[in-house]
Every structure is written in structure tokens, then in C-alpha cells.
């Protein structure tokens, strides 16, 4: 009789460990490689321990701002069983705080074997954005992806645990116990694919008793059907569409109502009553790809009050229209993309206010030469809120009339340009110049009149870097400046930075040092000035032991009597051991 070439003791050990860990763990999820049994080491143990000490001295500050000495002791250990990670960690400080974490409060298994993936315990699955979308559940699930055209996924478990009201804690929100199940069946041939999705969630009305009427919480029941389609037309045009119907009963305690007018293939899976309503959501997209460019368009519509119990939060009552254009030209030296879209809500025109948004963005990259790259980006965001009726606009005498009513537009524009220039590069030395300039402006219009609440912000960062390759050393010179204008205030902050980095002792010792100065000016008057110096070093022994030392000095001074001059010195000494 044929016997496997595995040692009996090793197999017994693996079985015992798997059984013990499974019994211990009732929201971490890792993939367990069952097909690796017998091919890899069954258990891998990794972890580490670290101690960090911080000393602090200051002058010009009130006593007690920070402790003169603190230490932080941390550690972690992780057991890996064919991809199943079981992590533990702890931390302790001299301030009396102790923390310990272990994975057995909420834990999940994701075993895999060839084309089968299982989900056991606390886990999440994603069918589509309108049905089951990343909701954590405690139960079981499976993904079947064999070679061929058919794929299948299914789940069953508890979506929400019952939470009883607590009169002593107002922040506690009561909740009914919620169970759910669903499946997704897929058929695909190359770039063509269709998904059929069903999801059902239901609250247990008996899981909460004696609930006070002050809580606006009712047991709900939900059935969602979804269809996803992706199709390749000709060789360059692809389309995709997603549609979902959600039947939601907002209070399952009420008696069934056969006269309910909701037309929905419920398949006997949901009980209809006077609180049952049907909602719809859909989106579609189209992309045309050519050799040097691609063009895409998208449309999305989500009904007011659309909801699925398979998602934690869902934005509804909106319509989106988007478009994008990507291109390459001049022998691919110039690449770019243009994106734009408009969104508005109040689809049924039954709300007092309507918000419209418009977003546009442009990105360009230019390889000017072998040494120079230039990038440019621009985006514009506008949101418009209207509460007044068209009759109010017709009878308005002047644009300044009734400014307290909401005819409000908010505009935000952002632009940035960056350049990288390689000055020279040899075996001994490399020099690089980097510059980034950004601009942001926001303004408000009310009744067509610009309001004094806008903000204009400029920021400039530039740096020169020189790398001395044989010496394992680099030097950086930088300059930063930003200017902010808001209302009647103009503020500017600027200053230089110098940094040096060097590795020694066969790259086991890494050292660095920086000095920076920043000065602030308000409406042309000098304000706070800050001088900061940092020195640090890190030494590695046999890739497991790490020692690090850092010293930071700071001096802040000002010209006004309200700004106190202060000096601070902070030192950090740390040790880490990893195994």
C-alpha cells in the first residue's frame, strides 16, 4: 500500500496546530496556502523587540510641558502557518500605559487550494459597488475560479451584531442582529464578461427587546439584484455597464401588505409591507483606445434613498457625467490626460436645495531632453448651491438683493509645475536640480457677488543635490517659500535647508545631518523665526540588531512681546532586535 513520504510526527503536529488555532479564533484575514503543505516549513515565527529612550531639555517654556525622560518598550511576534498569520504585540511606557493586542477577538481564515478560495470567520467580500461591497461579516464564503468561462462566489454570515441600548452611554446606538447571504455567478470569454448577483440581508426583530421609541431604529430587510456586463466591440472599443435593483423594507415588524405596488421579482425572498420601496442604480462607461490616444465617457445614476445592507455607507440621489482623454505625441515625449465631469443631486426636484458640481483636471508630462523632465497639472472644482426658485431670480431688482438666500458658488483652482534637471552624472559625482511651484485659489460667489472669504496660496520648493558616489555621501541645498493671502492678511514663510547624508563601515552605519531656518512675515512685518538642527545615526549589526541615535535642537524667537523665545533639545536613543 502506498504511503505519503511525510513524517507522521510532522503531519500530526500540523493537524494539532491547525485545530487548536481554529478553535481559539472565532478582522484579520490572510490567505492560507493549503497546497503548500508538505512543500514548505509548516510554521514560520518572526517578530522583534525595541526600546526607545527620549530625553528632553528646554528653556523659556513653562515647566511640565514635556517630561525630561521617557522610554517606550514595544514588541511583536507573528506565527505564520502556511500563510495564516497570528500576530501578537505589546507596548509599555514609563508613564504607566500598557497595551497588548492579540488576533482572537475577530479573526478570519482565507484558505486557498488551486482555484478554490475559502473565507471563514471575520472576513469581507466584494460582489459589486451596488450590492455587497466590502462589508465585514462573520461566517463563511467561497470563490471558485476554475479554468474556463464560469466563476462563482457565495457568502453567508452575520453582518451586524445585536447591540442593546445603554441609558448610561448616549453614544451607544442600538442595532438589530443582521444576517445575510449572497452569490455572484460570472461567465466570461476573454474581454467579455457578465455577472449575475443576488444579495439578501435581514434583521432579526427578536434580537432587541424593550427598545424605547426615542431610538429611531427599526429592523430592516433587503433584497438586491445586480447585473454587470463588460463587452469588447471591434478591436478598440470597450463598454461596461452595471445595474442594480434594491428592494428595501424599512420596518419588517409590520404586517405584510399584498396591495403593495412595488413591482420586483422578489422570488419569495423578501416580505413586502407598507414600508417596502424599490430603488435603482446604474452606471455605464465606454472607452475607445487608439495607438496614441484613448477617449472615455461615463455615466452614473443613483436613485434618491438607494440603499443596500451589504455596504456600510452609500451616497445616493446623484447623477454623474464624466469624460477623459489620454494622449501621447511627439514620439511619446509629451503625454497627458484631460478629465472632466459634472454632478448634481435632487433628481426628483423634491428638496429645498440643489447642489451642482463641476470638476476638470489636466495633467501634462514633457521629456524636454535626456536631462530635463517637466510636469504640469491643473484642476478646477466648482460647486453650486441654489435654494431660491426661478421666480425669485426673475423678480430680483439687483444682484445684491437677498444675499442671505443661497445662490452660492464655491470655486477652487489648483495648479502646479515641477522640473527635474540632471546637471551632470559621472562615476564620481551626480548633480540634480529640482523645482516645484504650486498655486491654489479658492473664492466664493453669493448672488453673483464675490465674497471677501477667498484664499490665494503660493508655494515654492527648490533643491540642489550632489552625490559623491565613491564616498557614499550626498549633499542637499534647499529653499522653501510660501505665501498665503486671506481676507486682509498676507503671510509669508521662507527659509533655506542644508543636509548631508553619508554611509560608512560597509554601509552598516548611516549618518545624516540637517540645518534649516524659517522666518515668518505678516503684512510685511517680521514674525517668528525658527532655527532647527538635526543629527542622526543608525548602525546595523548582522541585519538583526539596529542601534539609532538622534539629536534635535530648536530655537524659536520673535520680535513681539507676546512671542517668547524658546530653546529645545531632544535626544533619542533606540535599539531594535528583529528575528
Coordinates of C-alpha atoms in Angstrom, one line a residue:
X1 CA 0.0 0.0 0.0
X2 CA 1.3 3.4 -1.0
X3 CA 2.1 5.8 1.9
X4 CA 2.9 9.6 1.5
X5 CA 6.6 10.5 2.1
X6 CA 5.8 12.8 5.1
X7 CA 6.9 12.1 8.6
X8 CA 4.0 11.1 10.9
X9 CA 5.1 13.4 13.6
X10 CA 5.2 16.4 11.4
X11 CA 1.8 15.7 10.0
X12 CA 0.3 15.3 13.5
X13 CA 1.9 18.5 14.6
X14 CA 0.4 20.4 11.7
X15 CA -3.1 18.9 12.3
X16 CA -2.9 19.7 16.0
X17 CA -1.8 23.3 15.4
X18 CA -4.4 23.9 12.8
X19 CA -7.2 22.5 15.0
X20 CA -6.0 24.5 18.1
X21 CA -5.7 27.8 16.3
X22 CA -9.1 27.3 14.6
X23 CA -10.8 26.6 17.9
X24 CA -9.1 29.6 19.5
X25 CA -10.0 32.1 16.8
X26 CA -13.7 32.9 16.5
X27 CA -10.7 41.4 11.5
X28 CA -7.7 40.0 10.2
X29 CA -7.8 37.8 7.0
X30 CA -4.8 36.1 5.4
X31 CA -4.6 33.6 2.6
X32 CA -3.7 30.1 3.7
X33 CA -1.9 28.1 1.0
X34 CA -3.2 24.6 1.6
X35 CA -1.4 23.3 -1.5
X36 CA 1.9 24.3 0.2
X37 CA 1.5 21.6 2.9
X38 CA 4.5 19.2 2.7
X39 CA 6.4 21.6 0.4
X40 CA 7.2 24.4 2.9
X41 CA 8.0 24.7 6.5
X42 CA 4.7 24.5 8.4
X43 CA 5.5 27.3 10.9
X44 CA 7.5 30.5 10.5
X45 CA 8.0 32.7 13.5
X46 CA 9.0 36.3 13.1
X47 CA 9.0 39.3 15.4
X48 CA 11.0 41.8 17.2
X49 CA 11.5 43.9 20.4
X50 CA 12.5 47.5 20.7
X51 CA 13.4 50.1 23.3
X52 CA 13.4 53.8 22.7
X53 CA 14.5 56.4 25.2
X54 CA 13.8 60.1 24.8
X55 CA 15.5 62.9 26.8
X56 CA 14.2 66.5 26.7
X57 CA 15.6 69.8 27.8
X58 CA 14.2 73.3 27.3
X59 CA 14.4 76.9 28.3
X60 CA 11.9 79.7 28.0
X61 CA 9.0 77.3 28.4
X62 CA 6.6 76.6 31.3
X63 CA 7.7 73.6 33.3
X64 CA 5.8 70.4 32.8
X65 CA 5.3 70.9 29.1
X66 CA 7.1 67.6 28.4
X67 CA 8.7 65.0 30.7
X68 CA 12.5 65.2 30.8
X69 CA 12.8 61.4 30.3
X70 CA 10.5 58.8 28.7
X71 CA 11.0 55.3 27.4
X72 CA 8.9 53.1 25.2
X73 CA 9.2 49.4 25.1
X74 CA 7.5 47.6 22.2
X75 CA 7.5 44.0 20.9
X76 CA 5.7 41.8 18.5
X77 CA 5.7 38.1 17.5
X78 CA 4.0 36.6 14.5
X79 CA 3.3 32.9 13.8
X80 CA 2.8 32.1 10.1
X81 CA 1.2 28.7 9.3
X82 CA 1.1 28.3 5.5
X83 CA 0.2 32.0 5.1
X84 CA -2.1 32.2 8.1
X85 CA -0.7 35.0 10.3
X86 CA -1.3 35.0 14.0
X87 CA 0.2 38.3 15.3
X88 CA 0.7 39.4 18.9
X89 CA 2.1 42.8 20.1
X90 CA 2.6 44.8 23.3
X91 CA 3.8 48.2 24.4
X92 CA 4.9 49.7 27.7
X93 CA 6.0 53.1 28.8
X94 CA 7.2 54.7 32.0
X95 CA 4.1 56.8 32.0
X96 CA 2.2 53.7 33.2
X97 CA 0.5 52.9 29.9
X98 CA 0.4 49.2 28.9
X99 CA -1.1 47.9 25.7
X100 CA -1.5 44.3 24.4
X101 CA -3.1 43.1 21.2
X102 CA -4.0 39.6 20.0
X103 CA -6.0 38.5 17.0
X104 CA -8.6 36.2 18.5
X105 CA -11.4 38.7 19.2
X106 CA -12.0 39.0 15.4
X107 CA -10.1 36.6 13.2
X108 CA -10.6 35.2 9.7
X109 CA -9.2 32.4 7.7
X110 CA -8.8 32.5 3.9
X111 CA -7.5 29.1 2.8
X112 CA -6.6 28.6 -0.8
X113 CA -6.2 25.4 -2.8
X114 CA -5.6 25.8 -6.5
X115 CA -8.7 27.6 -7.9
X116 CA -10.7 27.4 -4.6
X117 CA -10.5 30.2 -2.1
X118 CA -12.5 30.0 1.2
X119 CA -13.5 32.6 3.7
X120 CA -14.0 31.5 7.3
X121 CA -14.7 33.7 10.3
X122 CA -14.5 37.5 10.2
X123 CA -13.9 38.4 6.5
X124 CA -15.3 40.5 3.7
X125 CA -16.1 40.0 0.0
X126 CA -16.9 42.3 -2.8
X127 CA -19.6 41.5 -5.4
X128 CA -20.2 45.0 -6.8
X129 CA -20.4 48.6 -5.7
X130 CA -24.2 48.5 -5.5
X131 CA -24.8 45.1 -3.9
X132 CA -22.2 43.6 -1.5
X133 CA -19.3 46.0 -1.2
X134 CA -16.6 45.2 1.4
X135 CA -18.9 44.7 4.3
X136 CA -17.4 42.8 7.2
X137 CA -19.2 39.6 8.2
X138 CA -18.7 36.7 10.5
X139 CA -19.5 33.5 8.5
X140 CA -18.3 31.5 5.5
X141 CA -17.7 32.3 1.9
X142 CA -16.1 30.8 -1.2
X143 CA -14.6 31.9 -4.5
X144 CA -14.5 29.3 -7.3
X145 CA -12.3 30.3 -10.3
X146 CA -11.6 27.2 -12.3
X147 CA -10.0 27.3 -15.8
X148 CA -12.8 28.1 -18.2
X149 CA -15.6 30.5 -18.6
X150 CA -17.6 30.1 -15.4
X151 CA -16.8 31.5 -12.0
X152 CA -18.8 31.5 -8.8
X153 CA -18.8 33.3 -5.4
X154 CA -21.1 32.9 -2.4
X155 CA -21.3 34.0 1.2
X156 CA -23.4 33.6 4.4
X157 CA -22.9 35.1 7.8
X158 CA -23.7 37.8 10.4
X159 CA -23.4 41.3 9.1
X160 CA -24.2 43.1 12.3
X161 CA -24.2 42.0 15.9
X162 CA -27.1 43.0 18.2
X163 CA -26.3 46.0 20.4
X164 CA -28.6 46.7 23.3
X165 CA -29.4 50.3 24.3
X166 CA -27.4 51.7 27.2
X167 CA -29.1 54.5 29.1
X168 CA -25.7 55.4 30.8
X169 CA -24.0 55.9 27.5
X170 CA -25.7 58.1 25.0
X171 CA -23.1 57.4 22.3
X172 CA -24.2 53.7 22.0
X173 CA -26.6 53.2 19.1
X174 CA -28.8 50.2 19.4
X175 CA -28.8 47.7 16.5
X176 CA -30.6 44.5 15.5
X177 CA -28.8 41.3 14.7
X178 CA -28.4 41.2 10.9
X179 CA -27.8 38.1 8.8
X180 CA -27.0 38.0 5.1
X181 CA -26.2 35.8 2.2
X182 CA -25.5 36.2 -1.5
X183 CA -23.9 34.8 -4.6
X184 CA -22.3 36.0 -7.8
X185 CA -22.2 33.9 -10.9
X186 CA -19.9 35.0 -13.8
X187 CA -19.5 34.0 -17.4
X188 CA -16.5 35.3 -19.4
X189 CA -14.8 34.9 -22.7
X190 CA -11.6 36.9 -22.9
X191 CA -12.5 40.6 -22.6
X192 CA -16.3 39.9 -22.4
X193 CA -17.9 39.1 -19.1
X194 CA -21.3 39.1 -17.4
X195 CA -22.1 38.8 -13.7
X196 CA -25.4 38.0 -12.1
X197 CA -25.6 38.9 -8.4
X198 CA -28.1 38.3 -5.6
X199 CA -27.7 39.6 -2.1
X200 CA -30.2 39.4 0.8
X201 CA -29.9 40.9 4.3
X202 CA -32.4 40.7 7.1
X203 CA -32.5 42.0 10.7
X204 CA -33.9 39.7 13.5
X205 CA -36.8 41.7 15.1
X206 CA -36.4 39.5 18.2
X207 CA -32.8 40.3 18.8
X208 CA -33.7 43.6 20.6
X209 CA -36.4 43.7 23.2
X210 CA -37.9 46.7 25.1
X211 CA -36.5 49.2 22.7
X212 CA -37.6 52.7 23.7
X213 CA -39.5 54.8 21.0
X214 CA -36.8 57.5 21.4
X215 CA -34.5 55.4 19.3
X216 CA -35.2 55.7 15.6
X217 CA -34.1 52.1 14.9
X218 CA -36.2 49.5 13.1
X219 CA -35.4 46.0 11.8
X220 CA -34.9 46.1 8.0
X221 CA -35.0 43.6 5.2
X222 CA -33.2 44.0 1.9
X223 CA -33.0 42.1 -1.4
X224 CA -30.7 43.3 -4.1
X225 CA -30.3 42.0 -7.7
X226 CA -27.4 43.2 -9.8
X227 CA -26.1 42.7 -13.4
X228 CA -22.6 43.6 -14.5
X229 CA -21.6 43.5 -18.2
X230 CA -18.3 44.1 -19.9
X231 CA -18.0 43.8 -23.7
X232 CA -15.3 44.4 -26.3
X233 CA -16.6 45.8 -29.6
X234 CA -14.4 45.5 -32.6
X235 CA -10.7 45.8 -31.5
X236 CA -10.6 49.3 -29.9
X237 CA -13.9 50.0 -28.3
X238 CA -15.0 48.5 -25.0
X239 CA -18.1 49.1 -23.0
X240 CA -19.2 48.3 -19.4
X241 CA -22.4 48.6 -17.5
X242 CA -23.6 47.9 -14.0
X243 CA -27.2 48.0 -12.8
X244 CA -28.8 47.0 -9.5
X245 CA -32.3 46.9 -8.1
X246 CA -32.7 47.2 -4.3
X247 CA -36.0 46.3 -2.6
X248 CA -35.8 47.6 1.0
X249 CA -38.3 47.1 3.8
X250 CA -37.5 49.7 6.4
X251 CA -39.7 48.2 9.2
X252 CA -40.0 44.4 9.0
X253 CA -42.2 44.3 12.1
X254 CA -45.3 45.5 10.2
X255 CA -47.7 43.0 8.7
X256 CA -47.5 42.0 5.1
X257 CA -49.3 44.2 2.6
X258 CA -50.5 42.4 -0.5
X259 CA -51.6 45.7 -2.1
X260 CA -48.0 47.0 -2.2
X261 CA -47.4 48.3 -5.6
X262 CA -43.7 47.5 -5.7
X263 CA -43.0 45.5 -8.9
X264 CA -40.0 43.4 -8.2
X265 CA -39.1 39.8 -8.9
X266 CA -38.7 39.1 -5.1
X267 CA -38.5 35.3 -5.6
X268 CA -40.3 35.0 -2.3
X269 CA -37.1 36.2 -0.5
X270 CA -38.5 39.5 0.9
X271 CA -41.6 40.3 2.8
X272 CA -43.4 43.4 1.4
X273 CA -45.4 45.8 3.6
X274 CA -46.2 49.5 3.6
X275 CA -42.6 50.4 4.2
X276 CA -41.2 48.5 1.2
X277 CA -39.8 50.5 -1.7
X278 CA -37.8 49.7 -4.8
X279 CA -34.7 51.7 -5.7
X280 CA -32.4 51.6 -8.8
X281 CA -28.8 52.5 -9.5
X282 CA -26.8 52.1 -12.7
X283 CA -23.7 53.2 -14.4
X284 CA -22.1 52.7 -17.8
X285 CA -18.8 53.5 -19.5
X286 CA -17.2 53.5 -22.9
X287 CA -13.5 53.6 -23.8
X288 CA -12.0 53.9 -27.3
X289 CA -8.3 53.1 -27.4
X290 CA -6.1 54.1 -30.4
X291 CA -2.4 53.9 -30.8
X292 CA -1.6 57.4 -29.5
X293 CA -4.7 58.3 -27.6
X294 CA -7.8 56.9 -25.7
X295 CA -11.2 58.5 -25.2
X296 CA -13.6 57.5 -22.4
X297 CA -17.0 58.6 -21.2
X298 CA -19.0 57.5 -18.2
X299 CA -22.5 58.0 -16.7
X300 CA -23.8 57.1 -13.3
X301 CA -27.3 57.5 -11.8
X302 CA -28.3 56.5 -8.2
X303 CA -31.9 57.0 -7.1
X304 CA -32.7 59.0 -4.0
X305 CA -32.6 56.9 -0.8
X306 CA -31.0 54.0 -2.6
X307 CA -29.5 51.7 0.0
X308 CA -28.0 48.2 0.3
X309 CA -27.4 46.4 3.6
X310 CA -24.3 45.0 2.0
X311 CA -22.4 48.3 2.3
X312 CA -21.7 50.5 5.4
X313 CA -22.4 53.8 3.7
X314 CA -23.9 54.7 0.4
X315 CA -24.1 58.0 -1.4
X316 CA -27.4 58.3 -3.3
X317 CA -29.5 60.9 -5.1
X318 CA -27.0 62.0 -7.7
X319 CA -26.2 61.9 -11.4
X320 CA -22.6 61.9 -12.7
X321 CA -21.4 62.6 -16.3
X322 CA -17.7 62.2 -16.8
X323 CA -15.2 62.2 -19.7
X324 CA -11.5 61.6 -20.1
X325 CA -8.9 61.9 -22.8
X326 CA -5.4 60.4 -22.7
X327 CA -2.8 61.1 -25.3
X328 CA 0.9 60.7 -26.4
X329 CA 2.6 62.8 -29.0
X330 CA 6.0 64.0 -30.4
X331 CA 7.5 60.5 -30.2
X332 CA 6.0 60.0 -26.7
X333 CA 7.9 62.9 -25.4
X334 CA 4.7 64.6 -24.4
X335 CA 2.0 62.6 -22.5
X336 CA -1.1 64.0 -20.9
X337 CA -4.6 63.5 -19.7
X338 CA -7.7 65.6 -19.5
X339 CA -10.6 64.7 -17.2
X340 CA -13.8 66.4 -16.5
X341 CA -17.2 65.8 -15.0
X342 CA -20.4 67.2 -13.7
X343 CA -22.6 66.0 -10.8
X344 CA -25.9 67.2 -9.4
X345 CA -28.3 65.8 -6.8
X346 CA -32.1 66.4 -6.1
X347 CA -33.1 64.1 -9.0
X348 CA -36.7 64.2 -8.1
X349 CA -36.7 68.0 -7.6
X350 CA -38.4 67.5 -4.2
X351 CA -35.8 69.0 -2.0
X352 CA -35.4 72.6 -1.0
X353 CA -31.8 72.9 -2.2
X354 CA -29.9 71.6 -5.2
X355 CA -26.2 71.2 -5.5
X356 CA -24.2 71.0 -8.7
X357 CA -20.5 70.3 -9.0
X358 CA -18.1 70.6 -11.9
X359 CA -14.6 69.2 -11.9
X360 CA -11.9 69.5 -14.5
X361 CA -8.3 68.4 -14.4
X362 CA -5.3 68.5 -16.9
X363 CA -2.0 66.6 -16.5
X364 CA 1.0 67.1 -18.8
X365 CA 4.4 65.5 -18.8
X366 CA 7.2 66.6 -21.2
X367 CA 10.5 64.9 -21.6
X368 CA 12.3 68.0 -22.8
X369 CA 15.7 66.3 -23.1
X370 CA 17.6 63.4 -21.7
X371 CA 18.4 65.7 -18.7
X372 CA 15.1 67.5 -18.2
X373 CA 11.6 66.4 -17.3
X374 CA 8.7 68.9 -16.8
X375 CA 5.3 68.1 -15.3
X376 CA 2.3 70.3 -15.2
X377 CA -1.1 69.8 -13.6
X378 CA -4.2 71.9 -13.2
X379 CA -7.6 71.2 -11.6
X380 CA -10.7 73.3 -11.2
X381 CA -13.6 72.5 -8.8
X382 CA -16.9 74.3 -8.7
X383 CA -19.9 73.6 -6.6
X384 CA -23.2 75.5 -6.9
X385 CA -26.0 75.5 -4.3
X386 CA -29.4 77.0 -5.1
X387 CA -32.4 77.3 -2.7
X388 CA -34.3 80.1 -4.4
X389 CA -36.9 79.4 -7.1
X390 CA -36.7 80.7 -10.7
X391 CA -39.5 83.2 -9.8
X392 CA -37.2 84.8 -7.3
X393 CA -34.5 85.3 -9.9
X394 CA -36.9 86.9 -12.4
X395 CA -38.2 89.5 -9.9
X396 CA -34.8 90.3 -8.3
X397 CA -34.2 94.0 -8.6
X398 CA -30.4 94.0 -8.2
X399 CA -27.7 91.3 -7.7
X400 CA -27.2 92.5 -4.1
X401 CA -30.8 91.8 -3.1
X402 CA -31.5 88.9 -0.8
X403 CA -27.8 87.9 -0.5
X404 CA -28.7 85.9 2.6
X405 CA -30.6 83.4 0.5
X406 CA -28.5 80.6 -1.1
X407 CA -27.4 81.3 -4.6
X408 CA -23.9 80.2 -3.7
X409 CA -20.9 79.1 -5.8
X410 CA -17.6 77.9 -4.5
X411 CA -14.6 77.8 -6.8
X412 CA -11.3 76.1 -6.1
X413 CA -8.4 76.1 -8.6
X414 CA -5.1 74.3 -8.2
X415 CA -2.0 74.4 -10.5
X416 CA 1.5 73.0 -10.1
X417 CA 4.6 72.7 -12.3
X418 CA 7.7 70.7 -11.4
X419 CA 11.0 70.3 -13.1
X420 CA 13.9 67.8 -12.7
X421 CA 17.2 68.7 -14.3
X422 CA 20.2 66.4 -14.3
X423 CA 23.2 68.8 -14.4
X424 CA 25.8 66.1 -14.7
X425 CA 26.4 62.4 -13.9
X426 CA 29.8 60.6 -13.9
X427 CA 31.2 57.7 -12.0
X428 CA 32.4 60.0 -9.3
X429 CA 29.6 62.6 -9.0
X430 CA 26.0 63.2 -9.9
X431 CA 24.2 66.6 -9.7
X432 CA 20.5 67.2 -9.8
X433 CA 18.3 70.3 -9.6
X434 CA 14.6 70.0 -8.6
X435 CA 12.0 72.7 -8.5
X436 CA 8.3 72.7 -7.7
X437 CA 5.9 75.6 -7.8
X438 CA 2.2 75.3 -6.8
X439 CA -0.7 77.6 -6.8
X440 CA -4.1 77.3 -5.1
X441 CA -7.0 79.8 -5.2
X442 CA -10.5 79.5 -3.6
X443 CA -13.2 82.0 -3.9
X444 CA -16.9 82.3 -3.1
X445 CA -19.7 83.9 -5.0
X446 CA -23.1 84.7 -3.5
X447 CA -25.8 86.2 -5.6
X448 CA -23.2 86.7 -8.3
X449 CA -21.1 88.9 -5.9
X450 CA -17.6 87.8 -5.0
X451 CA -17.2 87.5 -1.2
X452 CA -14.2 88.5 0.8
X453 CA -13.6 84.9 2.0
X454 CA -11.2 83.8 -0.7
X455 CA -7.7 82.4 -0.2
X456 CA -4.7 82.5 -2.5
X457 CA -1.7 80.3 -1.7
X458 CA 1.7 80.0 -3.5
X459 CA 4.4 77.5 -2.6
X460 CA 7.9 77.2 -4.0
X461 CA 10.3 74.3 -3.3
X462 CA 13.7 74.1 -4.9
X463 CA 16.7 71.9 -4.1
X464 CA 20.1 71.1 -5.4
X465 CA 21.5 67.7 -4.8
X466 CA 25.1 66.4 -5.3
X467 CA 26.0 62.8 -4.8
X468 CA 29.7 61.8 -4.3
X469 CA 29.4 58.2 -5.3
X470 CA 32.8 56.8 -4.2
X471 CA 32.4 58.5 -0.8
X472 CA 28.8 57.2 -0.3
X473 CA 27.9 60.8 0.5
X474 CA 25.2 63.3 -0.7
X475 CA 24.7 67.0 0.0
X476 CA 21.4 68.8 -0.5
X477 CA 20.8 72.5 -0.5
X478 CA 17.1 73.6 -0.5
X479 CA 14.9 76.6 -0.3
X480 CA 11.3 76.8 0.6
X481 CA 8.9 79.7 0.4
X482 CA 5.1 80.0 0.7
X483 CA 2.7 83.0 0.6
X484 CA -0.8 83.0 1.8
X485 CA -3.4 85.8 1.3
X486 CA -6.8 85.6 3.0
X487 CA -9.1 88.5 3.9
X488 CA -6.9 91.4 4.8
X489 CA -4.0 89.2 6.0
X490 CA -0.9 88.4 4.0
X491 CA 1.5 85.8 5.4
X492 CA 4.8 84.6 4.1
X493 CA 7.2 81.9 5.3
X494 CA 10.6 81.2 3.8
X495 CA 14.0 79.8 4.6
X496 CA 16.9 77.6 3.4
X497 CA 17.8 74.0 4.3
X498 CA 21.2 72.2 4.2
X499 CA 21.5 68.5 4.5
X500 CA 24.3 65.9 4.4
X501 CA 24.0 62.1 4.3
X502 CA 26.8 59.6 4.5
X503 CA 27.2 55.8 4.9
X504 CA 30.3 54.2 6.4
X505 CA 31.6 50.9 7.6
X506 CA 30.4 48.9 4.5
X507 CA 27.1 50.8 4.6
X508 CA 26.3 49.5 8.1
X509 CA 26.5 53.0 9.6
X510 CA 24.1 55.6 8.2
X511 CA 24.6 59.2 9.3
X512 CA 22.7 62.4 8.4
X513 CA 22.5 66.0 9.5
X514 CA 20.3 68.9 8.5
X515 CA 20.1 72.6 9.4
X516 CA 17.1 74.7 8.5
X517 CA 15.9 78.2 9.1
X518 CA 12.4 79.6 8.6
X519 CA 11.2 83.1 9.0
X520 CA 7.6 84.3 9.1
X521 CA 6.3 87.7 7.9
X522 CA 2.8 89.0 8.4
X523 CA 1.7 92.0 6.3
X524 CA 5.4 92.8 5.8
X525 CA 6.3 92.7 9.5
X526 CA 8.8 90.2 10.8
X527 CA 7.3 87.4 12.9
X528 CA 8.5 84.2 14.3
X529 CA 11.9 82.8 13.3
X530 CA 12.8 79.1 13.8
X531 CA 16.3 77.5 13.6
X532 CA 16.4 73.7 13.6
X533 CA 19.4 71.4 13.6
X534 CA 19.2 67.6 13.5
X535 CA 21.9 64.9 13.7
X536 CA 21.2 61.2 13.5
X537 CA 23.0 57.9 13.1
X538 CA 21.9 54.3 12.7
X539 CA 24.0 51.2 12.9
X540 CA 23.0 47.7 11.8
X541 CA 24.7 44.5 13.1
X542 CA 24.0 41.2 11.3
X543 CA 20.8 42.6 9.9
X544 CA 19.0 41.8 13.2
X545 CA 20.3 44.4 15.6
X546 CA 19.7 48.1 15.0
X547 CA 21.0 51.0 17.0
X548 CA 19.9 54.5 16.4
X549 CA 20.7 57.9 17.9
X550 CA 19.1 61.3 17.1
X551 CA 19.6 64.8 18.5
X552 CA 17.4 67.7 17.6
X553 CA 17.9 71.3 18.6
X554 CA 15.4 74.0 18.1
X555 CA 15.4 77.7 18.7
X556 CA 12.4 80.0 18.2
X557 CA 12.4 83.7 18.5
X558 CA 10.1 86.6 17.7
X559 CA 10.0 90.4 17.7
X560 CA 6.7 90.8 19.5
X561 CA 6.3 90.8 23.3
X562 CA 3.7 88.1 23.0
X563 CA 6.1 85.7 21.3
X564 CA 8.5 84.1 23.8
X565 CA 11.9 82.9 22.7
X566 CA 12.4 79.2 23.5
X567 CA 15.1 76.6 23.0
X568 CA 14.6 72.9 23.0
X569 CA 17.0 69.9 22.9
X570 CA 15.6 66.4 22.2
X571 CA 17.7 63.3 22.1
X572 CA 16.5 59.8 21.1
X573 CA 18.4 56.5 21.7
X574 CA 16.9 53.3 20.4
X575 CA 17.6 49.7 20.0
X576 CA 15.6 47.1 17.9
X577 CA 16.1 43.4 17.5
X578 CA 14.3 41.5 14.7
X579 CA 14.1 37.8 14.2

